[in-house]
Coordinates of C-alpha atoms (C1' of nucleotides) in Angstrom, one line a residue:
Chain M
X1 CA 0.0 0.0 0.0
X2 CA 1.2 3.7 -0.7
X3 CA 3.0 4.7 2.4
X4 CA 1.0 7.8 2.6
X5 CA -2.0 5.8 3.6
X6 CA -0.7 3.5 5.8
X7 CA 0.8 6.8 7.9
X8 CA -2.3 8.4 7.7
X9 CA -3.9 5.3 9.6
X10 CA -2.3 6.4 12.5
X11 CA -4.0 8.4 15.0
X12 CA -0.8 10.2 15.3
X13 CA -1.0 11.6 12.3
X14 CA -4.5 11.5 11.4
X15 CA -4.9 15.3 11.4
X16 CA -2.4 16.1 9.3
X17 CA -2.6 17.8 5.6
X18 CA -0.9 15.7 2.4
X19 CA 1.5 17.8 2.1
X20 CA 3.0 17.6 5.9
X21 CA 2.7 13.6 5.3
X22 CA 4.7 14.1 2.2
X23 CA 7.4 15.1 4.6
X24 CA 6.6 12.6 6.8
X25 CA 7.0 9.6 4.6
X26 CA 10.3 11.2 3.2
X27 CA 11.8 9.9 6.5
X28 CA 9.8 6.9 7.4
X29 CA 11.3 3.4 6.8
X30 CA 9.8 0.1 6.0
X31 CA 10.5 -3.1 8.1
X32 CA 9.0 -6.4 7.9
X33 CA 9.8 -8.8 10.9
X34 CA 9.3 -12.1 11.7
X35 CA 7.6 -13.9 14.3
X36 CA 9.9 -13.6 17.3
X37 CA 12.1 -11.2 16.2
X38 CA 12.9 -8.2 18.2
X39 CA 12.6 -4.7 16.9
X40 CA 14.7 -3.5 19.6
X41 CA 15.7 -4.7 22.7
X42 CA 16.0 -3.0 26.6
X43 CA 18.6 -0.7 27.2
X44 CA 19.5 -0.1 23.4
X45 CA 20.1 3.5 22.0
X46 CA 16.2 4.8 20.8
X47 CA 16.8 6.7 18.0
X48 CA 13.4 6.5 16.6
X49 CA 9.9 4.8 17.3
X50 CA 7.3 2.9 15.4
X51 CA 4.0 2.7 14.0
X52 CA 2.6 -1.2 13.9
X53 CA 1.0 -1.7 10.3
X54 CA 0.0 -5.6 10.8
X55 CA 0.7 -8.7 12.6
X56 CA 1.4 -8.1 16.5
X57 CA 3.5 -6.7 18.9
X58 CA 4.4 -6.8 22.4
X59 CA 6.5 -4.6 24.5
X60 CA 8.1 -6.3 27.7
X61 CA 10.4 -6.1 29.8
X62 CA 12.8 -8.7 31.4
X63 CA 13.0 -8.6 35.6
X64 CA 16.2 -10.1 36.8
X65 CA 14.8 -13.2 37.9
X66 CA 13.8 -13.8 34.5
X67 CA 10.3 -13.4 34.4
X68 CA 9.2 -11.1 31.8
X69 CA 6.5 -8.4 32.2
X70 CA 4.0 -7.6 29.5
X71 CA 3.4 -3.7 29.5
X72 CA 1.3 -3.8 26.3
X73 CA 0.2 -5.7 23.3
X74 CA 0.5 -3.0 20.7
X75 CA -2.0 -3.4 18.1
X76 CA -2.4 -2.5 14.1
X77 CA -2.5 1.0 13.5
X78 CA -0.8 2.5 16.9
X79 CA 2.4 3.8 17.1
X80 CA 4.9 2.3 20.1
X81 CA 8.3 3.6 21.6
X82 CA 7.4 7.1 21.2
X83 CA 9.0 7.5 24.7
X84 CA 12.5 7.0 22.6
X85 CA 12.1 10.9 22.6
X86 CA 13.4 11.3 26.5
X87 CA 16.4 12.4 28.1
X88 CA 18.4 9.5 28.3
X89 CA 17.6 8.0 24.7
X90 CA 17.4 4.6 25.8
X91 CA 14.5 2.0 25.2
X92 CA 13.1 1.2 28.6
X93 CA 11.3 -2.3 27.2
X94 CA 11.5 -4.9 24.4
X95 CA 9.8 -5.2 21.4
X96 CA 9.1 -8.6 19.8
X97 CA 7.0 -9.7 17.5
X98 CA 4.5 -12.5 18.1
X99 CA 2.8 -12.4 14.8
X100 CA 4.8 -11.9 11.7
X101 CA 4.5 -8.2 9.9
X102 CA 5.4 -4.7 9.0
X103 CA 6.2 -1.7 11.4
X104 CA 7.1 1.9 9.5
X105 CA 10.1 3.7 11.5
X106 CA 10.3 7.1 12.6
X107 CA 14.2 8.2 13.3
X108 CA 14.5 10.6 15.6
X109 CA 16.2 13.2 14.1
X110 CA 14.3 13.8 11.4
X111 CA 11.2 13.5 13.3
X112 CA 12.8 16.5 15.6
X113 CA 13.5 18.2 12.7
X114 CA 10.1 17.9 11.8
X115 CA 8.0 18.9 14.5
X116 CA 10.8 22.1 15.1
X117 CA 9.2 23.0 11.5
X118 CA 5.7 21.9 12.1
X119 CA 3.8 22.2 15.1
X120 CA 1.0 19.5 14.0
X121 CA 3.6 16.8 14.6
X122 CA 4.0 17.9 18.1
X123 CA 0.3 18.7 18.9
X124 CA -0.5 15.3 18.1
X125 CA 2.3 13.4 19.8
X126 CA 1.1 15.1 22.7
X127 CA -2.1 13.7 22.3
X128 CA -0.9 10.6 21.7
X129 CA 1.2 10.4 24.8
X130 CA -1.5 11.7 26.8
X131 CA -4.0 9.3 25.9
X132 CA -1.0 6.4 26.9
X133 CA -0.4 8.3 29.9
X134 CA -4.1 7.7 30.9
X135 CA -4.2 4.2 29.9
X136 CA -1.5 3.7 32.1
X137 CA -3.2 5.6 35.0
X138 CA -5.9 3.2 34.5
X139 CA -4.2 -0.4 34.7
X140 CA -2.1 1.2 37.6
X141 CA -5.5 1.7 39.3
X142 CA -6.7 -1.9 38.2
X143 CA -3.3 -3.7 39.9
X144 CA -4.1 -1.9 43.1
X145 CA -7.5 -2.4 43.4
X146 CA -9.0 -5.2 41.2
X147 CA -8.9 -8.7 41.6
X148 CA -7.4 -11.0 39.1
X149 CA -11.2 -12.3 37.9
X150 CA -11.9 -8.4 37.5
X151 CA -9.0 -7.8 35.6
X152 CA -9.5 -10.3 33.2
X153 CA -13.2 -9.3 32.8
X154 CA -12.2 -5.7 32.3
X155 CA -9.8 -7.0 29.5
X156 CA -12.3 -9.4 27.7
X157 CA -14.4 -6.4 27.3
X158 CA -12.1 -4.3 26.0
X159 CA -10.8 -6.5 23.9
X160 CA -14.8 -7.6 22.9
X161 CA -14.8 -3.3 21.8
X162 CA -12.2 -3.2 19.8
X163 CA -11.7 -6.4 18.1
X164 CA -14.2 -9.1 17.6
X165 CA -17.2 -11.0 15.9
X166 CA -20.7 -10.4 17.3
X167 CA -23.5 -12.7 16.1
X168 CA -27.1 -12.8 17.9
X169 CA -25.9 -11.2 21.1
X170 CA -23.3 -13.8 21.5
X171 CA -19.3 -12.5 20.8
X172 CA -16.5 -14.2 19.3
X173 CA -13.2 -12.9 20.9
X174 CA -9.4 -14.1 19.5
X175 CA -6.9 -13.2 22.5
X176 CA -4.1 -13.4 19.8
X177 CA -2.0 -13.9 22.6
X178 CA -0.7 -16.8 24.2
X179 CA -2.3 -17.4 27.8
X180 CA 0.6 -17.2 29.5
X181 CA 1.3 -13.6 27.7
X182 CA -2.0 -12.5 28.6
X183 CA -1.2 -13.0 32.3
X184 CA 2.2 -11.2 32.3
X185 CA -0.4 -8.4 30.7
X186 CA -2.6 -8.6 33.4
X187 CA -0.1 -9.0 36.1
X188 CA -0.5 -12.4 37.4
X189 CA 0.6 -16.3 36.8
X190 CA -0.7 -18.4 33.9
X191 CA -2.0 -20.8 36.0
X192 CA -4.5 -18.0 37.8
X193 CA -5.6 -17.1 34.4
X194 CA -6.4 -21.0 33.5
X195 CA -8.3 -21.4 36.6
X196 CA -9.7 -17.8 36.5
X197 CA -11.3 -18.5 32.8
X198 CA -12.6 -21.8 34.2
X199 CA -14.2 -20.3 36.5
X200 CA -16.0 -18.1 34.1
X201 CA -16.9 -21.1 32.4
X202 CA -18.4 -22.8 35.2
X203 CA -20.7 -20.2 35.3
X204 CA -21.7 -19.7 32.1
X205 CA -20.4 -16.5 31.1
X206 CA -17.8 -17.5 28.8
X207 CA -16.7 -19.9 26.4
X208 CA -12.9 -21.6 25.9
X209 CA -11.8 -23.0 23.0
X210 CA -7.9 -22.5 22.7
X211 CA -7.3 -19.1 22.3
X212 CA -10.7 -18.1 21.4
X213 CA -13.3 -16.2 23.8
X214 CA -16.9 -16.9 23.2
X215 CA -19.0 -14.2 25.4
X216 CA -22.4 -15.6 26.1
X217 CA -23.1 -13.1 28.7
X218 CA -21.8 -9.8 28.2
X219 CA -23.6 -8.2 31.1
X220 CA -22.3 -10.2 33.7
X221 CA -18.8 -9.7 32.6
X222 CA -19.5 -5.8 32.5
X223 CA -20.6 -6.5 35.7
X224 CA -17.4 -8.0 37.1
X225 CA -14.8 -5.5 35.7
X226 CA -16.9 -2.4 37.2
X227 CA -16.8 -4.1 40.7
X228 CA -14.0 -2.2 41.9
X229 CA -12.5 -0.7 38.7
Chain F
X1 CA 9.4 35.8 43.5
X2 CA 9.6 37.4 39.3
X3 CA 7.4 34.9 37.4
X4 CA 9.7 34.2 35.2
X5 CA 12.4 32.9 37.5
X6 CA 9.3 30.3 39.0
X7 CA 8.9 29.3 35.3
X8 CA 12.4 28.8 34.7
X9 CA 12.8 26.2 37.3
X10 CA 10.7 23.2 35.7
X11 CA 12.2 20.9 34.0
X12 CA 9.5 22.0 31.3
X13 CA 10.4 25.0 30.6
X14 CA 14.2 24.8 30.9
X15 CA 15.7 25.4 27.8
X16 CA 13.3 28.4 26.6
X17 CA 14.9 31.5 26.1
X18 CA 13.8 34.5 28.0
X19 CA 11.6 35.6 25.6
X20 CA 9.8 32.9 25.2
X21 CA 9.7 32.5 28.6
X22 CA 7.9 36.0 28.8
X23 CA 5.7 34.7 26.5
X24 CA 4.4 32.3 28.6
X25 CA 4.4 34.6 31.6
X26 CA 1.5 36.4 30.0
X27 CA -0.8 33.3 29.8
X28 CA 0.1 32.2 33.5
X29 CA -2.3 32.9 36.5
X30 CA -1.1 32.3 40.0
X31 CA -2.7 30.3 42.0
X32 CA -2.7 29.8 45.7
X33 CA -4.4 27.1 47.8
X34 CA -4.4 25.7 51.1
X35 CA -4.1 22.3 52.7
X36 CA -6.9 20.2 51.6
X37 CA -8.0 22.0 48.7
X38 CA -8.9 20.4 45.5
X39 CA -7.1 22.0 42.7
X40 CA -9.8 20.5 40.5
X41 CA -11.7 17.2 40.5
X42 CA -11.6 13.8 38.2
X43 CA -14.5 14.8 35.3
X44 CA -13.6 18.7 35.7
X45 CA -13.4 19.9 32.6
X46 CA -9.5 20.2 31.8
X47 CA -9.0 24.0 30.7
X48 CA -5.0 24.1 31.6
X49 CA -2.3 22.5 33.6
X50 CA -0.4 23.2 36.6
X51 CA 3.4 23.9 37.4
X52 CA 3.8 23.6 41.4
X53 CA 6.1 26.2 42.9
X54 CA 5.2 25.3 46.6
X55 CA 3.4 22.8 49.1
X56 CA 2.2 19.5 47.9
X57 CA 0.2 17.9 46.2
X58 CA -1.3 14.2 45.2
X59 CA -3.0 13.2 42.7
X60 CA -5.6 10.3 43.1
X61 CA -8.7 8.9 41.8
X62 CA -11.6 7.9 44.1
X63 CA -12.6 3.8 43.6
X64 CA -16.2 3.1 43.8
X65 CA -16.1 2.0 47.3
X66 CA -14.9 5.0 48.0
X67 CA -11.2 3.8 48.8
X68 CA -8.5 6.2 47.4
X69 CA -6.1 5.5 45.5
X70 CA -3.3 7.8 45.3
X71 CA -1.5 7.7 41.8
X72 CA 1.7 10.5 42.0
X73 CA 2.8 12.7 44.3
X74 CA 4.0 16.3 42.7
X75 CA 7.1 17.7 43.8
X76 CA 7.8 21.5 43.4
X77 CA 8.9 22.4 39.9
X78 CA 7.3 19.5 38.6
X79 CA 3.7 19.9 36.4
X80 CA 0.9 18.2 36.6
X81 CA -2.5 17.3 34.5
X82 CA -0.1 18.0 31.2
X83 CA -2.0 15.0 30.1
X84 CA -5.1 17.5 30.6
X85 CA -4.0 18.0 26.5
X86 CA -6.1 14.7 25.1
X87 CA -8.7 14.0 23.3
X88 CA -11.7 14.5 25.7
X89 CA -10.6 17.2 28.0
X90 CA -11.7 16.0 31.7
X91 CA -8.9 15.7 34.3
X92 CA -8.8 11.4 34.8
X93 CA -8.0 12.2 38.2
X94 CA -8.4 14.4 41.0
X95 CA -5.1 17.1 42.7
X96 CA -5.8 17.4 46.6
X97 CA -3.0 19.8 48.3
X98 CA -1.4 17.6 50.8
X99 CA -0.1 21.6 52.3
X100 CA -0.8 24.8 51.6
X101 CA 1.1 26.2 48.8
X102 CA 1.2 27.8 45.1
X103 CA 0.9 26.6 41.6
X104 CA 0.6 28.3 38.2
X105 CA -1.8 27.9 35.8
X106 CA -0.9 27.6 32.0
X107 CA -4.4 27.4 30.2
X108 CA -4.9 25.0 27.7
X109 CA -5.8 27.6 25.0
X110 CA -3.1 30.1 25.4
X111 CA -0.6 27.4 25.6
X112 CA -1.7 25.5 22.6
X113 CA -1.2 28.8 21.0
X114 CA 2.1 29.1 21.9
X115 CA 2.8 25.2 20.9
X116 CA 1.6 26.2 17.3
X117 CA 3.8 29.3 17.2
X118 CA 6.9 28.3 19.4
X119 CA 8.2 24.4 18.7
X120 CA 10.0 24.4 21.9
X121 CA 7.3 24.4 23.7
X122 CA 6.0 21.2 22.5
X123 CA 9.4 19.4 22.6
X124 CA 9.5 20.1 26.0
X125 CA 6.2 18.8 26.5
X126 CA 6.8 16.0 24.8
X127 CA 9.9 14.8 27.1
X128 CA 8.1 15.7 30.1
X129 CA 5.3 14.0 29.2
X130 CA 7.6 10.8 27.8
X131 CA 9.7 10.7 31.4
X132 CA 5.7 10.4 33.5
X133 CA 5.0 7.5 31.2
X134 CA 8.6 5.5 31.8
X135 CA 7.7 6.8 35.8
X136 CA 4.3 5.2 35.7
X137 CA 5.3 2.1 33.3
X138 CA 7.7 1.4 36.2
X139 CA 5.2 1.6 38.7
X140 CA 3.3 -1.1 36.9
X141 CA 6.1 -3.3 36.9
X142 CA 6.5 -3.1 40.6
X143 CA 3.1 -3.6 41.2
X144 CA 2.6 -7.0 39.5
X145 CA 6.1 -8.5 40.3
X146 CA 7.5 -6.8 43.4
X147 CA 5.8 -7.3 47.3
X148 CA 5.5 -4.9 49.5
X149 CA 8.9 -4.8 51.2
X150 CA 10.7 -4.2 47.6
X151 CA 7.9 -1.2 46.4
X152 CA 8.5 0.7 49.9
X153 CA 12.4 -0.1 49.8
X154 CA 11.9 1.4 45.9
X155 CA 10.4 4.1 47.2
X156 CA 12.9 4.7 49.9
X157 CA 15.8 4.5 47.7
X158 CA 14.4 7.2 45.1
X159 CA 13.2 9.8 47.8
X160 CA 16.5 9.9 49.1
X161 CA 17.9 10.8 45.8
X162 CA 15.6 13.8 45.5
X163 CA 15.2 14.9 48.7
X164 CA 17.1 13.9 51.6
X165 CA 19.6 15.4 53.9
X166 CA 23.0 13.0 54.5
X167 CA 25.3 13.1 57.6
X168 CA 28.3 10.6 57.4
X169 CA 26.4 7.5 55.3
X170 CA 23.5 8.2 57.2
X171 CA 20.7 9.5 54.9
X172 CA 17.6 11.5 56.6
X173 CA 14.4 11.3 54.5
X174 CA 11.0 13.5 55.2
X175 CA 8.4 11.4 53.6
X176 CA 6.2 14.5 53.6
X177 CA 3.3 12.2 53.7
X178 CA 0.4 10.4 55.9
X179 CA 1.7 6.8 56.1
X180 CA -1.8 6.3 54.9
X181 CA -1.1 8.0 51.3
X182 CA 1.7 6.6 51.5
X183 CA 0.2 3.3 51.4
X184 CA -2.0 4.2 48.7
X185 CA 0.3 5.2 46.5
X186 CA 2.3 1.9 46.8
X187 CA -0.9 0.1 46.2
X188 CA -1.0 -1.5 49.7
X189 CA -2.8 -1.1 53.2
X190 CA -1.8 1.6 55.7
X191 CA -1.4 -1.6 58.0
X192 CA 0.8 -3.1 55.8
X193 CA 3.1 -0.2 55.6
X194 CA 3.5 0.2 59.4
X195 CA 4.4 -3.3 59.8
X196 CA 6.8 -3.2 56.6
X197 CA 8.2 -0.3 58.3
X198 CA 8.9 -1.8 61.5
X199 CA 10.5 -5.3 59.7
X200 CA 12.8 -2.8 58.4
X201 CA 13.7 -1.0 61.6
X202 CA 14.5 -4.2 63.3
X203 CA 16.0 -5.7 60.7
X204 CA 18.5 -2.4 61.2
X205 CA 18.3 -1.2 57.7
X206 CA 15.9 2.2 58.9
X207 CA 14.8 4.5 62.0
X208 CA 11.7 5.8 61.9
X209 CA 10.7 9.4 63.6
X210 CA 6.8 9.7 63.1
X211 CA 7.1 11.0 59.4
X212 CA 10.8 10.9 59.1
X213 CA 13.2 8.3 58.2
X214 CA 16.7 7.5 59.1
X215 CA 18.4 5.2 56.5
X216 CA 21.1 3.6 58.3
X217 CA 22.2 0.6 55.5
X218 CA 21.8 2.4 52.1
X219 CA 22.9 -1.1 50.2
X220 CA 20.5 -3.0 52.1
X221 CA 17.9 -1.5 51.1
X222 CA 19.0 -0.9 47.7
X223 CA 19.3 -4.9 47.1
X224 CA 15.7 -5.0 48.5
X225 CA 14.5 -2.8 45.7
X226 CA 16.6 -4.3 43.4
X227 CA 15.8 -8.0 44.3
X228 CA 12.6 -8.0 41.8
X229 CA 13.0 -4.6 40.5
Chain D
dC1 C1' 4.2 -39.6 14.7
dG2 C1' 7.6 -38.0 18.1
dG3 C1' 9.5 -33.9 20.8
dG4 C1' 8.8 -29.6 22.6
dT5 C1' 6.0 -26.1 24.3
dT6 C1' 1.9 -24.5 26.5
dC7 C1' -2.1 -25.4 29.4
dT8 C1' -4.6 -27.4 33.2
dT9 C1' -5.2 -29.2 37.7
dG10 C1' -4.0 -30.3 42.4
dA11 C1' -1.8 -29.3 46.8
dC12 C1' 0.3 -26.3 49.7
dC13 C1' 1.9 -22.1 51.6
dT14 C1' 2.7 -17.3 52.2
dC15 C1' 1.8 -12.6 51.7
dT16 C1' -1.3 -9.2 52.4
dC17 C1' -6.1 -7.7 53.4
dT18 C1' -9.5 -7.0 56.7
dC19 C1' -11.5 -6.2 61.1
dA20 C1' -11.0 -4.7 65.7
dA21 C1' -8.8 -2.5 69.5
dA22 C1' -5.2 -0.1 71.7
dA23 C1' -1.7 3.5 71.5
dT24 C1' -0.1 7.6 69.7
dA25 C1' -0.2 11.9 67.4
dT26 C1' -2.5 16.1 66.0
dG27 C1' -5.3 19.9 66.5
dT28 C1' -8.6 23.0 69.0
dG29 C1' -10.6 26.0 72.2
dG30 C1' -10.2 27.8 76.5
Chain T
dC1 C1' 0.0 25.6 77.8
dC2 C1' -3.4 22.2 79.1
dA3 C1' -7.1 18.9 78.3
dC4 C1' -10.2 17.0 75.4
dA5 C1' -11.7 15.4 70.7
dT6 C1' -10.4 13.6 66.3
dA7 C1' -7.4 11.5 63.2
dT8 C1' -3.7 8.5 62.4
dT9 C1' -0.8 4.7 63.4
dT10 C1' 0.3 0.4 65.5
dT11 C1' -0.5 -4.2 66.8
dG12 C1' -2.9 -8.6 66.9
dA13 C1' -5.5 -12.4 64.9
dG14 C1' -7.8 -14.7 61.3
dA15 C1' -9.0 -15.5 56.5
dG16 C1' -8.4 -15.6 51.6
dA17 C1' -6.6 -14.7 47.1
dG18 C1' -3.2 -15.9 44.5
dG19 C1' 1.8 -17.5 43.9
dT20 C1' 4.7 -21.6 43.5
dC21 C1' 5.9 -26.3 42.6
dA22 C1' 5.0 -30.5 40.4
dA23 C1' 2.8 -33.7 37.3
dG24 C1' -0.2 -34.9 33.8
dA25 C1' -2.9 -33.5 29.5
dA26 C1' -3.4 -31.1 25.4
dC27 C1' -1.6 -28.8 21.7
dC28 C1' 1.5 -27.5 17.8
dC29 C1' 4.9 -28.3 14.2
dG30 C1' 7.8 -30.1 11.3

DNA sequence: CGGGTTCTTGACCTCTCTCAAAATATGTGG
DNA sequence: CCACATATTTTGAGAGAGGTCAAGAACCCG
């Protein structure tokens, strides 16, 4: 697809006229990556961030014991490591890929040139940080307050929002994640999360069959993630 | 003290030449306010954001329940409700003084005029905003790996770095805080604190002085911190 | 059809929450 | 500056959610 559009797919730069995208795509760079592959790793030099085109994403870090901790699963569309821009230049997580695809690179410098020449660029990474910085807010709210069962429900209902089937009141759901991935996400073991969906099960609200979610009762699940929230 | 000089002292706002920083003198409104006082409340309309000069501040969010849960407490010269900037304009959480004190105020619209004119004003936005989300992306790392003792050793650890007085190895903190908030903001119980507080004392590492701390074994308590990250 | 990974389940155990009460600190008016 | 009222902190005891370890089941891929 013309680079253009796949840029303008981004909320980041949905705003913006053709001609400052012109500009924009002068700079970007194309990379495909495979399944497993790391666009960059903890610790190394950010000079630039990215906007995911397709396949799938997570950004993690690794705690010294060797767990790793899933911040986010970046999705399609959204842009990721645009905290490269701070003081110390350095990538505070990993990013590997656990769906093959493409991800269009911003460098830094030429992005700084940018936005010193055109404000839209930094009106809208502004907004775009904000709205992270309130996401953030939230699931630091959720760790402190919420059960693991709440969590999970508050997570199967976002996910139901913003990326699923719906037939007859009934909701097909593909985590796209490996379990175990989704409860690094949601800060807990893999093990709470199999015995947490079974629970669901058990009582009818939900539906397991490998890695896809089948909502039969979308209220009740509401339900549970509002309880504390 | 000259606005301008208050200005110059956040991080924000510390590479603008004076006359930008004159510029933005003429948009700001000082504010006083006195211990308790809500500087605005979670659903306010967002019209601006806040540079504190003096006093303290938290932010927090009130759960259902009517538990609190304290997300970030502002230090002078930092600014607060930046994140004010997004898409649908309500302040996500609520800023209670903690003491009496004084903010400014840089309203949304005169500032966003300034971003569209001036370019450093957004780059500096755009870093501030960038080091909150490493801060709070942090935070959620701590919460879902790290217990108790590690979060408040973590907590410890960086006080001391910004605000501590240090006799001979031995570091004297001012937590500046109820224990309570304290609590809150490390996503615990105010229970839990006091007894975490007291494991440490006899364990040697601290001294505690109602609301000040004595850090006796820096390393120790460093390797606590550390021990999950 | 192996061989490896991932998921589930069970058992156990520990950290931390909760509730209740005592102790301490803080603030207020006189 | 004292004495009382209120708020905060500490301590104790009990309960429960969820973590960890271990083993078997299911799944996935070449």
């Amino acid at each position: 697809m013309e680079l253009i559009e796949l840029l303008k797919k981004s909320l980041l730069f949905s705003g913006l006229k053709d001609n400052d995208l012109a500009e924009l795509a002068a700079i970007t760079v194309r990379r495909t990556f495979r399944k497993g592959e790391s666009l960059f790793s903890e610790g190394d030099e950010a000079t630039g961030f990215y906007l995911l085109v397709s396949g799938s994403i997570k950004l993690c870090r690794i705690a010294p014991d060797g767990r790793e901790k899933v911040l986010h699963f970046v999705q399609p569309r959204e842009t990721f490591a645009e905290a490269a821009f701070f003081g110390d230049g350095r990538y505070p997580a990993e990013a590997r890929a656990l769906a093959a695809g493409e991800a269009l690179y911003l460098p830094k410098e030429g992005f700084l040139e940018l936005m010193g020449r055109n404000p839209n660029f930094s009106l809208n990474l502004v907004v775009s940080l904000s709205l992270m910085l309130r996401q953030f807010a939230r699931q630091i709210e959720e760790l402190s307050f919420a059960d693991v069962t709440s969590r999970l429900a508050s997570f199967l209902v976002r996910r139901s929002a913003e990326k699923s089937a719906s037939y007859g009141g009934i909701t097909y759901i593909d985590l796209g994640v490996k379990k175990g991935e989704l409860a690094s996400r949601l800060g807990t073991a893999s093990e709470t999360i199999s015995r947490t969906l079974r629970k669901l099960k058990d009582e009818g609200i939900i539906e397991v069959q490998g890695s896809r979610v089948v909502i039969h009762q979308m209220e009740k699940l509401q339900k549970l993630s509002e309880r504390h929230e």
